[in-house]
Amino acid sequence: MSTSIVSAPDKNTGKLLIEKMFDCMWNQQQTELADDIFSADVIIHTADSTSQGLNALKGFIIEMQTAFSNLQHHCHEIINNNNHVAARFSGQGTHTGNIPRHARHRALV
């Protein structure tokens, strides 16, 4: 009879993933890291749509990085509680692209 011990995930795993998401995926434009950070069925909610999947997430990030050429995110606080992680962050960049995409949105801006 063999015995194996399965350890719980490190309590800092969620915090490290959030930091990697902002520092590498967003700020350094390494969208390929989405495969390591998110599940394949990730859901992306925006003001006007909902999409699903890693390709949708990567596309959203690229679209935002294109619209805001020097986009940088700053994570101010990360709360890690068991398997739930929340982050308070801000983003700043210069609008150089074509967001909003629709004329009806431009009228609201």
PDB file of C-alpha atoms in Angstrom:
ATOM      1  CA  MET A   1       0.000   0.000   0.000  1.00  0.00           C
ATOM      2  CA  SER A   2       1.368   3.398  -0.941  1.00  0.00           C
ATOM      3  CA  THR A   3       0.443   6.736   0.503  1.00  0.00           C
ATOM      4  CA  SER A   4       0.660  10.005  -1.326  1.00  0.00           C
ATOM      5  CA  ILE A   5       0.269  13.476   0.044  1.00  0.00           C
ATOM      6  CA  VAL A   6      -1.331  16.116  -2.124  1.00  0.00           C
ATOM      7  CA  SER A   7      -0.525  19.600  -0.980  1.00  0.00           C
ATOM      8  CA  ALA A   8      -2.905  22.498  -1.365  1.00  0.00           C
ATOM      9  CA  PRO A   9      -1.945  25.164  -3.897  1.00  0.00           C
ATOM     10  CA  ASP A  10       0.396  27.759  -2.519  1.00  0.00           C
ATOM     11  CA  LYS A  11      -1.626  30.580  -0.986  1.00  0.00           C
ATOM     12  CA  ASN A  12       0.293  33.068  -3.130  1.00  0.00           C
ATOM     13  CA  THR A  13      -0.544  31.368  -6.446  1.00  0.00           C
ATOM     14  CA  GLY A  14      -3.514  33.633  -7.170  1.00  0.00           C
ATOM     15  CA  LYS A  15      -1.518  36.757  -6.358  1.00  0.00           C
ATOM     16  CA  LEU A  16       1.334  35.636  -8.600  1.00  0.00           C
ATOM     17  CA  LEU A  17      -1.050  34.929 -11.489  1.00  0.00           C
ATOM     18  CA  ILE A  18      -2.638  38.380 -11.194  1.00  0.00           C
ATOM     19  CA  GLU A  19       0.794  40.021 -11.141  1.00  0.00           C
ATOM     20  CA  LYS A  20       1.872  37.970 -14.173  1.00  0.00           C
ATOM     21  CA  MET A  21      -1.314  38.924 -16.017  1.00  0.00           C
ATOM     22  CA  PHE A  22      -0.795  42.662 -15.545  1.00  0.00           C
ATOM     23  CA  ASP A  23       3.000  42.807 -15.755  1.00  0.00           C
ATOM     24  CA  CYS A  24       3.557  40.373 -18.615  1.00  0.00           C
ATOM     25  CA  MET A  25       0.330  39.978 -20.594  1.00  0.00           C
ATOM     26  CA  TRP A  26      -0.802  43.600 -20.500  1.00  0.00           C
ATOM     27  CA  ASN A  27       2.266  45.759 -19.865  1.00  0.00           C
ATOM     28  CA  GLN A  28       4.815  43.697 -21.820  1.00  0.00           C
ATOM     29  CA  GLN A  29       2.273  42.565 -24.454  1.00  0.00           C
ATOM     30  CA  GLN A  30       2.953  38.850 -23.973  1.00  0.00           C
ATOM     31  CA  THR A  31      -0.584  37.701 -24.776  1.00  0.00           C
ATOM     32  CA  GLU A  32       0.609  34.123 -25.364  1.00  0.00           C
ATOM     33  CA  LEU A  33       0.840  33.776 -21.567  1.00  0.00           C
ATOM     34  CA  ALA A  34      -2.962  33.617 -21.454  1.00  0.00           C
ATOM     35  CA  ASP A  35      -2.594  29.880 -22.145  1.00  0.00           C
ATOM     36  CA  ASP A  36      -0.726  29.496 -18.834  1.00  0.00           C
ATOM     37  CA  ILE A  37      -2.891  31.801 -16.731  1.00  0.00           C
ATOM     38  CA  PHE A  38      -6.501  31.256 -17.847  1.00  0.00           C
ATOM     39  CA  SER A  39      -8.685  28.249 -18.518  1.00  0.00           C
ATOM     40  CA  ALA A  40      -9.670  27.515 -22.116  1.00  0.00           C
ATOM     41  CA  ASP A  41     -13.259  28.618 -21.444  1.00  0.00           C
ATOM     42  CA  VAL A  42     -12.392  32.046 -19.985  1.00  0.00           C
ATOM     43  CA  ILE A  43     -15.248  34.558 -20.355  1.00  0.00           C
ATOM     44  CA  ILE A  44     -14.605  38.188 -21.292  1.00  0.00           C
ATOM     45  CA  HIS A  45     -17.275  40.759 -20.421  1.00  0.00           C
ATOM     46  CA  THR A  46     -17.042  44.215 -21.976  1.00  0.00           C
ATOM     47  CA  ALA A  47     -19.463  47.130 -22.061  1.00  0.00           C
ATOM     48  CA  ASP A  48     -21.123  45.927 -25.255  1.00  0.00           C
ATOM     49  CA  SER A  49     -20.443  42.197 -25.545  1.00  0.00           C
ATOM     50  CA  THR A  50     -19.482  38.907 -23.969  1.00  0.00           C
ATOM     51  CA  SER A  51     -17.049  36.491 -25.577  1.00  0.00           C
ATOM     52  CA  GLN A  52     -15.419  33.250 -24.542  1.00  0.00           C
ATOM     53  CA  GLY A  53     -12.121  31.460 -25.034  1.00  0.00           C
ATOM     54  CA  LEU A  54      -8.408  32.129 -25.009  1.00  0.00           C
ATOM     55  CA  ASN A  55      -8.364  33.537 -28.541  1.00  0.00           C
ATOM     56  CA  ALA A  56     -11.120  35.981 -27.616  1.00  0.00           C
ATOM     57  CA  LEU A  57      -9.144  37.107 -24.568  1.00  0.00           C
ATOM     58  CA  LYS A  58      -5.945  37.542 -26.574  1.00  0.00           C
ATOM     59  CA  GLY A  59      -7.858  39.452 -29.252  1.00  0.00           C
ATOM     60  CA  PHE A  60      -9.381  41.767 -26.649  1.00  0.00           C
ATOM     61  CA  ILE A  61      -5.986  42.527 -25.124  1.00  0.00           C
ATOM     62  CA  ILE A  62      -4.418  43.186 -28.539  1.00  0.00           C
ATOM     63  CA  GLU A  63      -7.352  45.418 -29.484  1.00  0.00           C
ATOM     64  CA  MET A  64      -6.926  47.491 -26.315  1.00  0.00           C
ATOM     65  CA  GLN A  65      -3.138  47.685 -26.739  1.00  0.00           C
ATOM     66  CA  THR A  66      -3.649  48.881 -30.313  1.00  0.00           C
ATOM     67  CA  ALA A  67      -6.244  51.473 -29.329  1.00  0.00           C
ATOM     68  CA  PHE A  68      -4.090  52.785 -26.466  1.00  0.00           C
ATOM     69  CA  SER A  69      -0.536  52.679 -27.790  1.00  0.00           C
ATOM     70  CA  ASN A  70       1.259  53.141 -24.465  1.00  0.00           C
ATOM     71  CA  LEU A  71      -1.256  51.322 -22.264  1.00  0.00           C
ATOM     72  CA  GLN A  72       0.054  50.410 -18.820  1.00  0.00           C
ATOM     73  CA  HIS A  73      -1.813  48.768 -15.964  1.00  0.00           C
ATOM     74  CA  HIS A  74      -0.920  49.299 -12.337  1.00  0.00           C
ATOM     75  CA  CYS A  75      -2.115  46.853  -9.713  1.00  0.00           C
ATOM     76  CA  HIS A  76      -2.751  48.685  -6.447  1.00  0.00           C
ATOM     77  CA  GLU A  77      -4.086  45.865  -4.300  1.00  0.00           C
ATOM     78  CA  ILE A  78      -4.531  42.109  -4.547  1.00  0.00           C
ATOM     79  CA  ILE A  79      -6.828  40.236  -2.194  1.00  0.00           C
ATOM     80  CA  ASN A  80      -6.210  36.495  -2.103  1.00  0.00           C
ATOM     81  CA  ASN A  81      -8.731  34.434  -0.128  1.00  0.00           C
ATOM     82  CA  ASN A  82      -8.503  30.660  -0.622  1.00  0.00           C
ATOM     83  CA  ASN A  83      -9.335  30.089  -4.293  1.00  0.00           C
ATOM     84  CA  HIS A  84     -10.724  33.601  -4.911  1.00  0.00           C
ATOM     85  CA  VAL A  85      -8.544  36.489  -6.023  1.00  0.00           C
ATOM     86  CA  ALA A  86      -9.543  40.107  -6.603  1.00  0.00           C
ATOM     87  CA  ALA A  87      -7.439  43.010  -7.797  1.00  0.00           C
ATOM     88  CA  ARG A  88      -7.836  46.774  -7.692  1.00  0.00           C
ATOM     89  CA  PHE A  89      -6.028  48.260 -10.656  1.00  0.00           C
ATOM     90  CA  SER A  90      -5.900  51.235 -12.953  1.00  0.00           C
ATOM     91  CA  GLY A  91      -4.906  51.574 -16.562  1.00  0.00           C
ATOM     92  CA  GLN A  92      -3.472  54.558 -18.383  1.00  0.00           C
ATOM     93  CA  GLY A  93      -2.646  55.151 -22.012  1.00  0.00           C
ATOM     94  CA  THR A  94      -2.915  57.496 -24.967  1.00  0.00           C
ATOM     95  CA  HIS A  95      -5.890  56.873 -27.241  1.00  0.00           C
ATOM     96  CA  THR A  96      -4.431  56.376 -30.721  1.00  0.00           C
ATOM     97  CA  GLY A  97      -6.752  53.714 -32.137  1.00  0.00           C
ATOM     98  CA  ASN A  98     -10.310  53.188 -33.230  1.00  0.00           C
ATOM     99  CA  ILE A  99     -12.153  52.461 -29.999  1.00  0.00           C
ATOM    100  CA  PRO A 100     -15.040  53.113 -29.670  1.00  0.00           C
ATOM    101  CA  ARG A 101     -15.733  50.990 -32.715  1.00  0.00           C
ATOM    102  CA  HIS A 102     -19.299  52.065 -33.367  1.00  0.00           C
ATOM    103  CA  ALA A 103     -20.694  55.484 -34.277  1.00  0.00           C
ATOM    104  CA  ARG A 104     -23.426  55.104 -31.653  1.00  0.00           C
ATOM    105  CA  HIS A 105     -20.741  54.865 -28.964  1.00  0.00           C
ATOM    106  CA  ARG A 106     -18.918  57.956 -30.217  1.00  0.00           C
ATOM    107  CA  ALA A 107     -22.075  59.959 -29.697  1.00  0.00           C
ATOM    108  CA  LEU A 108     -22.047  58.986 -26.021  1.00  0.00           C
ATOM    109  CA  VAL A 109     -18.415  59.863 -25.369  1.00  0.00           C
TER     110      VAL A 109
END
